[in-house]
Amino acid sequence: VQLQASGGGLVQAGGSLRLSCAASGGRFSNLGMGWFRQTPGKEREFVAAINRGGRFTDYSDSVKVRFTISRDNAKNTMYLEMNSLKPEDTAVYYCAATARAILSGLYYRASDYQYWGQGTLVTVSS
């Protein structure tokens, strides 16, 4: 499975961005998916997760209400809609996939995922 993240950029505080993660090389609907982010000197941090069918989602407390994770299994793509962005949201955002997902499963640890995208930088200016 190969993952390609895109959509990062520079935005002012309060603004919005939508990240995309395009998957190839596997059956997308069998993959549990997630978004993580990382800043220099810190561990990769869980942001959001979505189950194989897209019905179930969950978020870290820091982004709940402001971010929305979704997926389009017909397009082999996952999204992260980010609204009301804050300077503390500045990070490299990574999409991740697990081939070991059960149908309703959500996965929160980086170690749960076998496949990672290359990361896309989101910078929020104050």
Short mmCIF file of N, CA, C and O in Angstrom, two decimals:
data_model
loop_
_atom_site.label_atom_id
_atom_site.label_comp_id
_atom_site.label_asym_id
_atom_site.label_seq_id
_atom_site.Cartn_x
_atom_site.Cartn_y
_atom_site.Cartn_z
N VAL A 1 0.85 -1.19 0.00
CA VAL A 1 0.00 0.00 0.00
C VAL A 1 0.89 1.24 0.00
O VAL A 1 1.82 1.36 0.81
N GLN A 2 0.58 2.15 -0.89
CA GLN A 2 1.29 3.43 -0.91
C GLN A 2 0.29 4.54 -0.60
O GLN A 2 -0.83 4.51 -1.08
N LEU A 3 0.75 5.48 0.22
CA LEU A 3 -0.10 6.60 0.61
C LEU A 3 0.57 7.91 0.20
O LEU A 3 1.77 8.09 0.39
N GLN A 4 -0.23 8.80 -0.34
CA GLN A 4 0.27 10.11 -0.78
C GLN A 4 -0.58 11.20 -0.15
O GLN A 4 -1.75 11.35 -0.50
N ALA A 5 0.01 11.94 0.78
CA ALA A 5 -0.69 13.02 1.45
C ALA A 5 -0.46 14.33 0.70
O ALA A 5 0.63 14.56 0.16
N SER A 6 -1.47 15.18 0.70
CA SER A 6 -1.35 16.48 0.04
C SER A 6 -2.31 17.46 0.68
O SER A 6 -3.19 17.06 1.48
N GLY A 7 -2.17 18.73 0.34
CA GLY A 7 -3.10 19.74 0.79
C GLY A 7 -2.59 20.67 1.86
O GLY A 7 -3.28 21.61 2.26
N GLY A 8 -1.39 20.43 2.36
CA GLY A 8 -0.83 21.31 3.38
C GLY A 8 -0.48 22.66 2.80
O GLY A 8 -0.48 22.87 1.58
N GLY A 9 -0.17 23.59 3.70
CA GLY A 9 0.21 24.92 3.25
C GLY A 9 0.24 25.89 4.41
O GLY A 9 0.17 25.50 5.57
N LEU A 10 0.33 27.16 4.06
CA LEU A 10 0.36 28.24 5.04
C LEU A 10 -1.02 28.88 5.11
O LEU A 10 -1.60 29.25 4.08
N VAL A 11 -1.53 29.03 6.31
CA VAL A 11 -2.86 29.62 6.51
C VAL A 11 -2.83 30.48 7.76
O VAL A 11 -2.08 30.19 8.70
N GLN A 12 -3.66 31.49 7.79
CA GLN A 12 -3.75 32.32 8.98
C GLN A 12 -4.62 31.65 10.03
O GLN A 12 -5.49 30.83 9.70
N ALA A 13 -4.38 32.00 11.27
CA ALA A 13 -5.21 31.50 12.36
C ALA A 13 -6.67 31.78 12.08
O ALA A 13 -7.02 32.87 11.62
N GLY A 14 -7.50 30.78 12.35
CA GLY A 14 -8.92 30.89 12.05
C GLY A 14 -9.30 30.39 10.68
O GLY A 14 -10.50 30.24 10.38
N GLY A 15 -8.31 30.12 9.86
CA GLY A 15 -8.57 29.66 8.51
C GLY A 15 -8.81 28.16 8.43
O GLY A 15 -8.88 27.47 9.45
N SER A 16 -8.92 27.68 7.21
CA SER A 16 -9.24 26.27 6.96
C SER A 16 -8.31 25.69 5.90
O SER A 16 -7.79 26.39 5.03
N LEU A 17 -8.13 24.38 6.00
CA LEU A 17 -7.41 23.61 5.00
C LEU A 17 -8.06 22.24 4.91
O LEU A 17 -8.63 21.75 5.90
N ARG A 18 -7.93 21.61 3.74
CA ARG A 18 -8.36 20.22 3.61
C ARG A 18 -7.19 19.39 3.11
O ARG A 18 -6.64 19.65 2.03
N LEU A 19 -6.84 18.40 3.90
CA LEU A 19 -5.79 17.46 3.52
C LEU A 19 -6.42 16.25 2.83
O LEU A 19 -7.53 15.85 3.17
N SER A 20 -5.68 15.69 1.90
CA SER A 20 -6.11 14.47 1.22
C SER A 20 -5.03 13.42 1.36
O SER A 20 -3.85 13.73 1.48
N CYS A 21 -5.44 12.17 1.34
CA CYS A 21 -4.52 11.04 1.37
C CYS A 21 -5.00 10.03 0.35
O CYS A 21 -6.03 9.39 0.54
N ALA A 22 -4.27 9.92 -0.74
CA ALA A 22 -4.62 8.99 -1.81
C ALA A 22 -3.88 7.68 -1.61
O ALA A 22 -2.66 7.68 -1.41
N ALA A 23 -4.61 6.58 -1.68
CA ALA A 23 -4.02 5.26 -1.47
C ALA A 23 -3.98 4.48 -2.77
O ALA A 23 -4.87 4.61 -3.62
N SER A 24 -2.96 3.66 -2.90
CA SER A 24 -2.85 2.78 -4.06
C SER A 24 -2.16 1.49 -3.64
O SER A 24 -1.49 1.45 -2.62
N GLY A 25 -2.38 0.45 -4.42
CA GLY A 25 -1.68 -0.79 -4.19
C GLY A 25 -2.37 -1.75 -3.25
O GLY A 25 -1.81 -2.78 -2.90
N GLY A 26 -3.56 -1.43 -2.80
CA GLY A 26 -4.28 -2.32 -1.92
C GLY A 26 -5.77 -2.07 -2.03
O GLY A 26 -6.20 -1.16 -2.74
N ARG A 27 -6.55 -2.88 -1.32
CA ARG A 27 -7.99 -2.67 -1.33
C ARG A 27 -8.33 -1.64 -0.24
O ARG A 27 -8.30 -1.95 0.96
N PHE A 28 -8.63 -0.45 -0.66
CA PHE A 28 -8.77 0.68 0.28
C PHE A 28 -9.85 0.41 1.32
O PHE A 28 -9.69 0.76 2.49
N SER A 29 -10.93 -0.21 0.93
CA SER A 29 -12.03 -0.42 1.86
C SER A 29 -11.69 -1.43 2.96
O SER A 29 -12.45 -1.56 3.92
N ASN A 30 -10.58 -2.11 2.85
CA ASN A 30 -10.13 -3.03 3.90
C ASN A 30 -9.17 -2.37 4.90
O ASN A 30 -8.75 -3.02 5.85
N LEU A 31 -8.86 -1.10 4.66
CA LEU A 31 -7.87 -0.41 5.48
C LEU A 31 -8.52 0.49 6.52
O LEU A 31 -9.38 1.31 6.21
N GLY A 32 -8.08 0.32 7.78
CA GLY A 32 -8.39 1.33 8.78
C GLY A 32 -7.42 2.49 8.57
O GLY A 32 -6.25 2.28 8.28
N MET A 33 -7.92 3.71 8.72
CA MET A 33 -7.12 4.88 8.36
C MET A 33 -7.04 5.87 9.52
O MET A 33 -7.93 5.93 10.38
N GLY A 34 -5.99 6.67 9.49
CA GLY A 34 -5.83 7.69 10.52
C GLY A 34 -4.94 8.83 10.06
O GLY A 34 -4.23 8.72 9.07
N TRP A 35 -5.02 9.91 10.79
CA TRP A 35 -4.13 11.06 10.62
C TRP A 35 -3.35 11.28 11.92
O TRP A 35 -3.91 11.20 13.02
N PHE A 36 -2.08 11.56 11.76
CA PHE A 36 -1.21 11.91 12.87
C PHE A 36 -0.49 13.20 12.50
O PHE A 36 -0.47 13.61 11.33
N ARG A 37 0.12 13.83 13.50
CA ARG A 37 0.92 15.00 13.22
C ARG A 37 2.15 15.00 14.12
O ARG A 37 2.16 14.37 15.18
N GLN A 38 3.15 15.73 13.66
CA GLN A 38 4.41 15.74 14.40
C GLN A 38 5.10 17.08 14.25
O GLN A 38 5.14 17.65 13.16
N THR A 39 5.64 17.56 15.36
CA THR A 39 6.45 18.77 15.37
C THR A 39 7.87 18.38 15.80
O THR A 39 8.06 17.34 16.44
N PRO A 40 8.86 19.21 15.47
CA PRO A 40 10.25 18.86 15.78
C PRO A 40 10.45 18.57 17.27
O PRO A 40 9.98 19.33 18.12
N GLY A 41 11.11 17.48 17.54
CA GLY A 41 11.43 17.13 18.91
C GLY A 41 10.33 16.42 19.67
O GLY A 41 10.51 16.08 20.85
N LYS A 42 9.21 16.22 19.03
CA LYS A 42 8.07 15.56 19.69
C LYS A 42 7.70 14.28 18.98
O LYS A 42 7.98 14.10 17.80
N GLU A 43 7.03 13.41 19.71
CA GLU A 43 6.56 12.17 19.11
C GLU A 43 5.36 12.44 18.20
O GLU A 43 4.68 13.46 18.34
N ARG A 44 5.15 11.52 17.30
CA ARG A 44 4.00 11.62 16.41
C ARG A 44 2.72 11.52 17.25
O ARG A 44 2.58 10.62 18.10
N GLU A 45 1.80 12.42 16.98
CA GLU A 45 0.61 12.58 17.82
C GLU A 45 -0.64 12.17 17.03
O GLU A 45 -0.82 12.60 15.87
N PHE A 46 -1.49 11.39 17.64
CA PHE A 46 -2.76 11.00 17.02
C PHE A 46 -3.65 12.22 16.82
O PHE A 46 -3.79 13.06 17.71
N VAL A 47 -4.29 12.30 15.66
CA VAL A 47 -5.21 13.39 15.36
C VAL A 47 -6.63 12.86 15.17
O VAL A 47 -7.57 13.34 15.80
N ALA A 48 -6.79 11.87 14.28
CA ALA A 48 -8.13 11.38 13.97
C ALA A 48 -8.03 10.00 13.36
O ALA A 48 -7.00 9.63 12.77
N ALA A 49 -9.11 9.23 13.49
CA ALA A 49 -9.18 7.90 12.92
C ALA A 49 -10.55 7.66 12.33
O ALA A 49 -11.55 8.24 12.78
N ILE A 50 -10.60 6.77 11.34
CA ILE A 50 -11.85 6.43 10.69
C ILE A 50 -11.84 4.95 10.37
O ILE A 50 -10.79 4.39 10.02
N ASN A 51 -13.00 4.30 10.52
CA ASN A 51 -13.02 2.86 10.28
C ASN A 51 -13.11 2.56 8.79
O ASN A 51 -13.20 3.46 7.95
N ARG A 52 -13.08 1.30 8.46
CA ARG A 52 -13.00 0.88 7.07
C ARG A 52 -14.14 1.42 6.21
O ARG A 52 -13.93 1.84 5.08
N GLY A 53 -15.34 1.41 6.75
CA GLY A 53 -16.50 1.85 5.97
C GLY A 53 -16.78 3.34 6.06
O GLY A 53 -17.59 3.87 5.30
N GLY A 54 -16.11 4.01 7.00
CA GLY A 54 -16.31 5.45 7.16
C GLY A 54 -17.40 5.85 8.11
O GLY A 54 -17.66 7.04 8.30
N ARG A 55 -18.04 4.86 8.74
CA ARG A 55 -19.16 5.18 9.61
C ARG A 55 -18.69 5.70 10.96
O ARG A 55 -19.34 6.55 11.58
N PHE A 56 -17.56 5.17 11.44
CA PHE A 56 -17.09 5.53 12.77
C PHE A 56 -15.84 6.38 12.68
O PHE A 56 -14.93 6.08 11.90
N THR A 57 -15.80 7.43 13.51
CA THR A 57 -14.65 8.31 13.56
C THR A 57 -14.35 8.68 15.00
O THR A 57 -15.23 8.58 15.89
N ASP A 58 -13.14 9.14 15.24
CA ASP A 58 -12.80 9.67 16.55
C ASP A 58 -11.65 10.65 16.39
O ASP A 58 -10.91 10.60 15.39
N TYR A 59 -11.51 11.51 17.39
CA TYR A 59 -10.55 12.61 17.31
C TYR A 59 -9.82 12.80 18.63
O TYR A 59 -10.35 12.45 19.71
N SER A 60 -8.66 13.40 18.55
CA SER A 60 -8.00 13.83 19.78
C SER A 60 -8.79 15.01 20.34
O SER A 60 -9.48 15.73 19.60
N ASP A 61 -8.68 15.21 21.63
CA ASP A 61 -9.42 16.31 22.27
C ASP A 61 -9.02 17.66 21.69
O ASP A 61 -9.84 18.58 21.62
N SER A 62 -7.77 17.78 21.26
CA SER A 62 -7.28 19.08 20.80
C SER A 62 -7.88 19.50 19.46
O SER A 62 -7.83 20.69 19.12
N VAL A 63 -8.43 18.56 18.71
CA VAL A 63 -8.97 18.92 17.39
C VAL A 63 -10.46 18.63 17.27
O VAL A 63 -11.08 18.99 16.25
N LYS A 64 -11.01 18.00 18.29
CA LYS A 64 -12.43 17.63 18.24
C LYS A 64 -13.27 18.88 17.98
O LYS A 64 -12.99 19.95 18.51
N VAL A 65 -14.28 18.75 17.17
CA VAL A 65 -15.19 19.83 16.76
C VAL A 65 -14.61 20.63 15.60
O VAL A 65 -15.34 21.01 14.68
N ARG A 66 -13.29 20.86 15.60
CA ARG A 66 -12.70 21.70 14.55
C ARG A 66 -12.32 20.91 13.31
O ARG A 66 -12.36 21.45 12.19
N PHE A 67 -11.93 19.66 13.48
CA PHE A 67 -11.47 18.83 12.35
C PHE A 67 -12.52 17.75 12.05
O PHE A 67 -13.20 17.27 12.95
N THR A 68 -12.58 17.37 10.78
CA THR A 68 -13.46 16.29 10.35
C THR A 68 -12.71 15.33 9.44
O THR A 68 -12.15 15.76 8.41
N ILE A 69 -12.69 14.07 9.82
CA ILE A 69 -12.08 13.03 8.99
C ILE A 69 -13.17 12.35 8.17
O ILE A 69 -14.28 12.14 8.66
N SER A 70 -12.84 12.02 6.94
CA SER A 70 -13.80 11.32 6.09
C SER A 70 -13.03 10.50 5.06
O SER A 70 -11.81 10.64 4.93
N ARG A 71 -13.74 9.66 4.36
CA ARG A 71 -13.10 8.85 3.32
C ARG A 71 -14.09 8.59 2.21
O ARG A 71 -15.31 8.53 2.43
N ASP A 72 -13.56 8.40 1.01
CA ASP A 72 -14.36 8.03 -0.15
C ASP A 72 -13.75 6.75 -0.69
O ASP A 72 -12.72 6.78 -1.39
N ASN A 73 -14.35 5.62 -0.36
CA ASN A 73 -13.77 4.34 -0.76
C ASN A 73 -13.79 4.14 -2.28
O ASN A 73 -12.97 3.40 -2.81
N ALA A 74 -14.70 4.79 -2.96
CA ALA A 74 -14.74 4.69 -4.42
C ALA A 74 -13.55 5.42 -5.06
O ALA A 74 -13.14 5.07 -6.17
N LYS A 75 -13.02 6.41 -4.36
CA LYS A 75 -11.88 7.19 -4.88
C LYS A 75 -10.57 6.83 -4.20
O LYS A 75 -9.54 7.45 -4.45
N ASN A 76 -10.61 5.84 -3.29
CA ASN A 76 -9.39 5.43 -2.57
C ASN A 76 -8.71 6.60 -1.88
O ASN A 76 -7.47 6.71 -1.87
N THR A 77 -9.51 7.46 -1.28
CA THR A 77 -8.98 8.69 -0.71
C THR A 77 -9.60 8.98 0.65
O THR A 77 -10.80 8.78 0.85
N MET A 78 -8.76 9.47 1.55
CA MET A 78 -9.19 9.92 2.86
C MET A 78 -8.94 11.42 2.96
O MET A 78 -8.04 11.94 2.29
N TYR A 79 -9.74 12.09 3.77
CA TYR A 79 -9.63 13.55 3.89
C TYR A 79 -9.55 13.96 5.36
O TYR A 79 -10.02 13.24 6.25
N LEU A 80 -9.01 15.13 5.58
CA LEU A 80 -9.06 15.77 6.89
C LEU A 80 -9.40 17.24 6.66
O LEU A 80 -8.58 18.00 6.15
N GLU A 81 -10.63 17.59 7.00
CA GLU A 81 -11.07 18.97 6.89
C GLU A 81 -10.72 19.66 8.20
O GLU A 81 -11.15 19.22 9.27
N MET A 82 -9.92 20.73 8.11
CA MET A 82 -9.44 21.41 9.30
C MET A 82 -9.98 22.84 9.29
O MET A 82 -9.67 23.61 8.37
N ASN A 83 -10.75 23.17 10.30
CA ASN A 83 -11.34 24.51 10.42
C ASN A 83 -10.86 25.17 11.71
O ASN A 83 -10.35 24.51 12.62
N SER A 84 -11.04 26.48 11.78
CA SER A 84 -10.66 27.25 12.97
C SER A 84 -9.24 26.91 13.40
O SER A 84 -8.96 26.66 14.58
N LEU A 85 -8.35 26.90 12.45
CA LEU A 85 -6.97 26.50 12.72
C LEU A 85 -6.29 27.45 13.69
O LEU A 85 -6.53 28.67 13.68
N LYS A 86 -5.43 26.88 14.51
CA LYS A 86 -4.69 27.61 15.52
C LYS A 86 -3.20 27.44 15.27
O LYS A 86 -2.78 26.44 14.67
N PRO A 87 -2.38 28.37 15.74
CA PRO A 87 -0.93 28.22 15.56
C PRO A 87 -0.40 26.89 16.11
O PRO A 87 0.53 26.32 15.54
N GLU A 88 -1.01 26.39 17.16
CA GLU A 88 -0.56 25.12 17.73
C GLU A 88 -0.91 23.91 16.87
O GLU A 88 -0.48 22.80 17.16
N ASP A 89 -1.66 24.12 15.81
CA ASP A 89 -1.92 23.04 14.85
C ASP A 89 -0.78 22.90 13.84
O ASP A 89 -0.78 21.96 13.03
N THR A 90 0.16 23.81 13.87
CA THR A 90 1.31 23.74 12.97
C THR A 90 2.09 22.45 13.19
O THR A 90 2.50 22.16 14.31
N ALA A 91 2.27 21.69 12.12
CA ALA A 91 2.94 20.39 12.21
C ALA A 91 3.04 19.79 10.82
O ALA A 91 2.41 20.27 9.88
N VAL A 92 3.80 18.71 10.73
CA VAL A 92 3.74 17.85 9.56
C VAL A 92 2.64 16.82 9.82
O VAL A 92 2.67 16.15 10.85
N TYR A 93 1.72 16.73 8.92
CA TYR A 93 0.60 15.81 9.05
C TYR A 93 0.84 14.57 8.19
O TYR A 93 1.18 14.68 7.01
N TYR A 94 0.63 13.42 8.82
CA TYR A 94 0.85 12.14 8.16
C TYR A 94 -0.45 11.35 8.10
O TYR A 94 -1.18 11.29 9.11
N CYS A 95 -0.71 10.74 6.97
CA CYS A 95 -1.81 9.79 6.92
C CYS A 95 -1.23 8.38 7.09
O CYS A 95 -0.06 8.13 6.76
N ALA A 96 -2.04 7.51 7.64
CA ALA A 96 -1.59 6.16 7.95
C ALA A 96 -2.70 5.15 7.68
O ALA A 96 -3.89 5.50 7.75
N ALA A 97 -2.29 3.93 7.39
CA ALA A 97 -3.25 2.87 7.10
C ALA A 97 -2.85 1.58 7.80
O ALA A 97 -1.66 1.28 7.93
N THR A 98 -3.84 0.84 8.26
CA THR A 98 -3.59 -0.48 8.81
C THR A 98 -4.40 -1.51 8.04
O THR A 98 -5.60 -1.33 7.81
N ALA A 99 -3.74 -2.58 7.65
CA ALA A 99 -4.38 -3.68 6.94
C ALA A 99 -4.94 -4.72 7.91
O ALA A 99 -5.52 -5.71 7.48
N ARG A 100 -4.78 -4.46 9.19
CA ARG A 100 -5.23 -5.41 10.21
C ARG A 100 -6.53 -4.95 10.86
O ARG A 100 -6.88 -5.40 11.95
N ALA A 101 -7.22 -4.04 10.20
CA ALA A 101 -8.40 -3.42 10.80
C ALA A 101 -9.60 -4.35 10.74
O ALA A 101 -9.87 -4.96 9.70
N ILE A 102 -10.34 -4.41 11.83
CA ILE A 102 -11.65 -5.03 11.78
C ILE A 102 -12.64 -3.99 11.26
O ILE A 102 -12.33 -2.80 11.23
N LEU A 103 -13.82 -4.42 10.87
CA LEU A 103 -14.73 -3.55 10.15
C LEU A 103 -15.04 -2.27 10.91
O LEU A 103 -15.07 -1.18 10.33
N SER A 104 -15.27 -2.36 12.19
CA SER A 104 -15.67 -1.19 12.97
C SER A 104 -14.52 -0.55 13.73
O SER A 104 -14.72 0.36 14.51
N GLY A 105 -13.31 -1.05 13.51
CA GLY A 105 -12.19 -0.64 14.33
C GLY A 105 -11.66 0.76 14.09
O GLY A 105 -11.60 1.23 12.95
N LEU A 106 -11.27 1.39 15.18
CA LEU A 106 -10.56 2.67 15.16
C LEU A 106 -9.24 2.46 15.89
O LEU A 106 -9.20 1.79 16.92
N TYR A 107 -8.18 3.06 15.37
CA TYR A 107 -6.84 2.78 15.88
C TYR A 107 -6.13 4.08 16.21
O TYR A 107 -6.12 5.02 15.40
N TYR A 108 -5.53 4.11 17.40
CA TYR A 108 -5.05 5.37 17.96
C TYR A 108 -3.54 5.45 18.11
O TYR A 108 -3.01 6.54 18.33
N ARG A 109 -2.87 4.34 18.04
CA ARG A 109 -1.43 4.32 18.25
C ARG A 109 -0.71 4.25 16.91
O ARG A 109 -1.13 3.54 15.99
N ALA A 110 0.41 4.96 16.82
CA ALA A 110 1.20 4.91 15.59
C ALA A 110 1.63 3.48 15.28
O ALA A 110 1.69 3.08 14.11
N SER A 111 1.86 2.71 16.31
CA SER A 111 2.31 1.32 16.12
C SER A 111 1.21 0.42 15.56
O SER A 111 1.50 -0.70 15.13
N ASP A 112 -0.02 0.89 15.55
CA ASP A 112 -1.12 0.11 14.97
C ASP A 112 -1.10 0.13 13.45
O ASP A 112 -1.77 -0.67 12.81
N TYR A 113 -0.37 1.06 12.88
CA TYR A 113 -0.40 1.30 11.43
C TYR A 113 0.86 0.77 10.76
O TYR A 113 1.97 0.96 11.26
N GLN A 114 0.69 0.14 9.61
CA GLN A 114 1.81 -0.42 8.87
C GLN A 114 2.27 0.48 7.71
O GLN A 114 3.39 0.35 7.24
N TYR A 115 1.39 1.35 7.27
CA TYR A 115 1.70 2.14 6.08
C TYR A 115 1.54 3.63 6.40
O TYR A 115 0.57 4.02 7.06
N TRP A 116 2.47 4.42 5.87
CA TRP A 116 2.48 5.84 6.16
C TRP A 116 2.71 6.63 4.87
O TRP A 116 3.50 6.22 4.01
N GLY A 117 2.05 7.79 4.79
CA GLY A 117 2.35 8.73 3.74
C GLY A 117 3.59 9.53 4.08
O GLY A 117 4.16 9.39 5.17
N GLN A 118 4.00 10.38 3.17
CA GLN A 118 5.26 11.10 3.32
C GLN A 118 5.12 12.33 4.19
O GLN A 118 6.13 12.90 4.58
N GLY A 119 3.91 12.75 4.50
CA GLY A 119 3.71 13.94 5.32
C GLY A 119 3.49 15.19 4.50
O GLY A 119 4.07 15.34 3.42
N THR A 120 2.66 16.06 5.03
CA THR A 120 2.41 17.35 4.39
C THR A 120 2.42 18.42 5.47
O THR A 120 1.81 18.24 6.53
N LEU A 121 3.13 19.50 5.23
CA LEU A 121 3.35 20.52 6.25
C LEU A 121 2.18 21.50 6.30
O LEU A 121 1.79 22.07 5.27
N VAL A 122 1.67 21.68 7.49
CA VAL A 122 0.64 22.69 7.74
C VAL A 122 1.24 23.74 8.67
O VAL A 122 1.72 23.42 9.75
N THR A 123 1.21 24.98 8.23
CA THR A 123 1.73 26.09 9.03
C THR A 123 0.61 27.10 9.24
O THR A 123 0.03 27.59 8.28
N VAL A 124 0.32 27.38 10.51
CA VAL A 124 -0.73 28.32 10.86
C VAL A 124 -0.08 29.54 11.49
O VAL A 124 0.55 29.43 12.54
N SER A 125 -0.24 30.67 10.87
CA SER A 125 0.35 31.90 11.38
C SER A 125 -0.62 32.64 12.27
O SER A 125 -1.84 32.61 12.06
N SER A 126 -0.07 33.32 13.26
CA SER A 126 -0.93 34.04 14.22
C SER A 126 -1.19 35.46 13.77
O SER A 126 -0.61 35.95 12.83
#
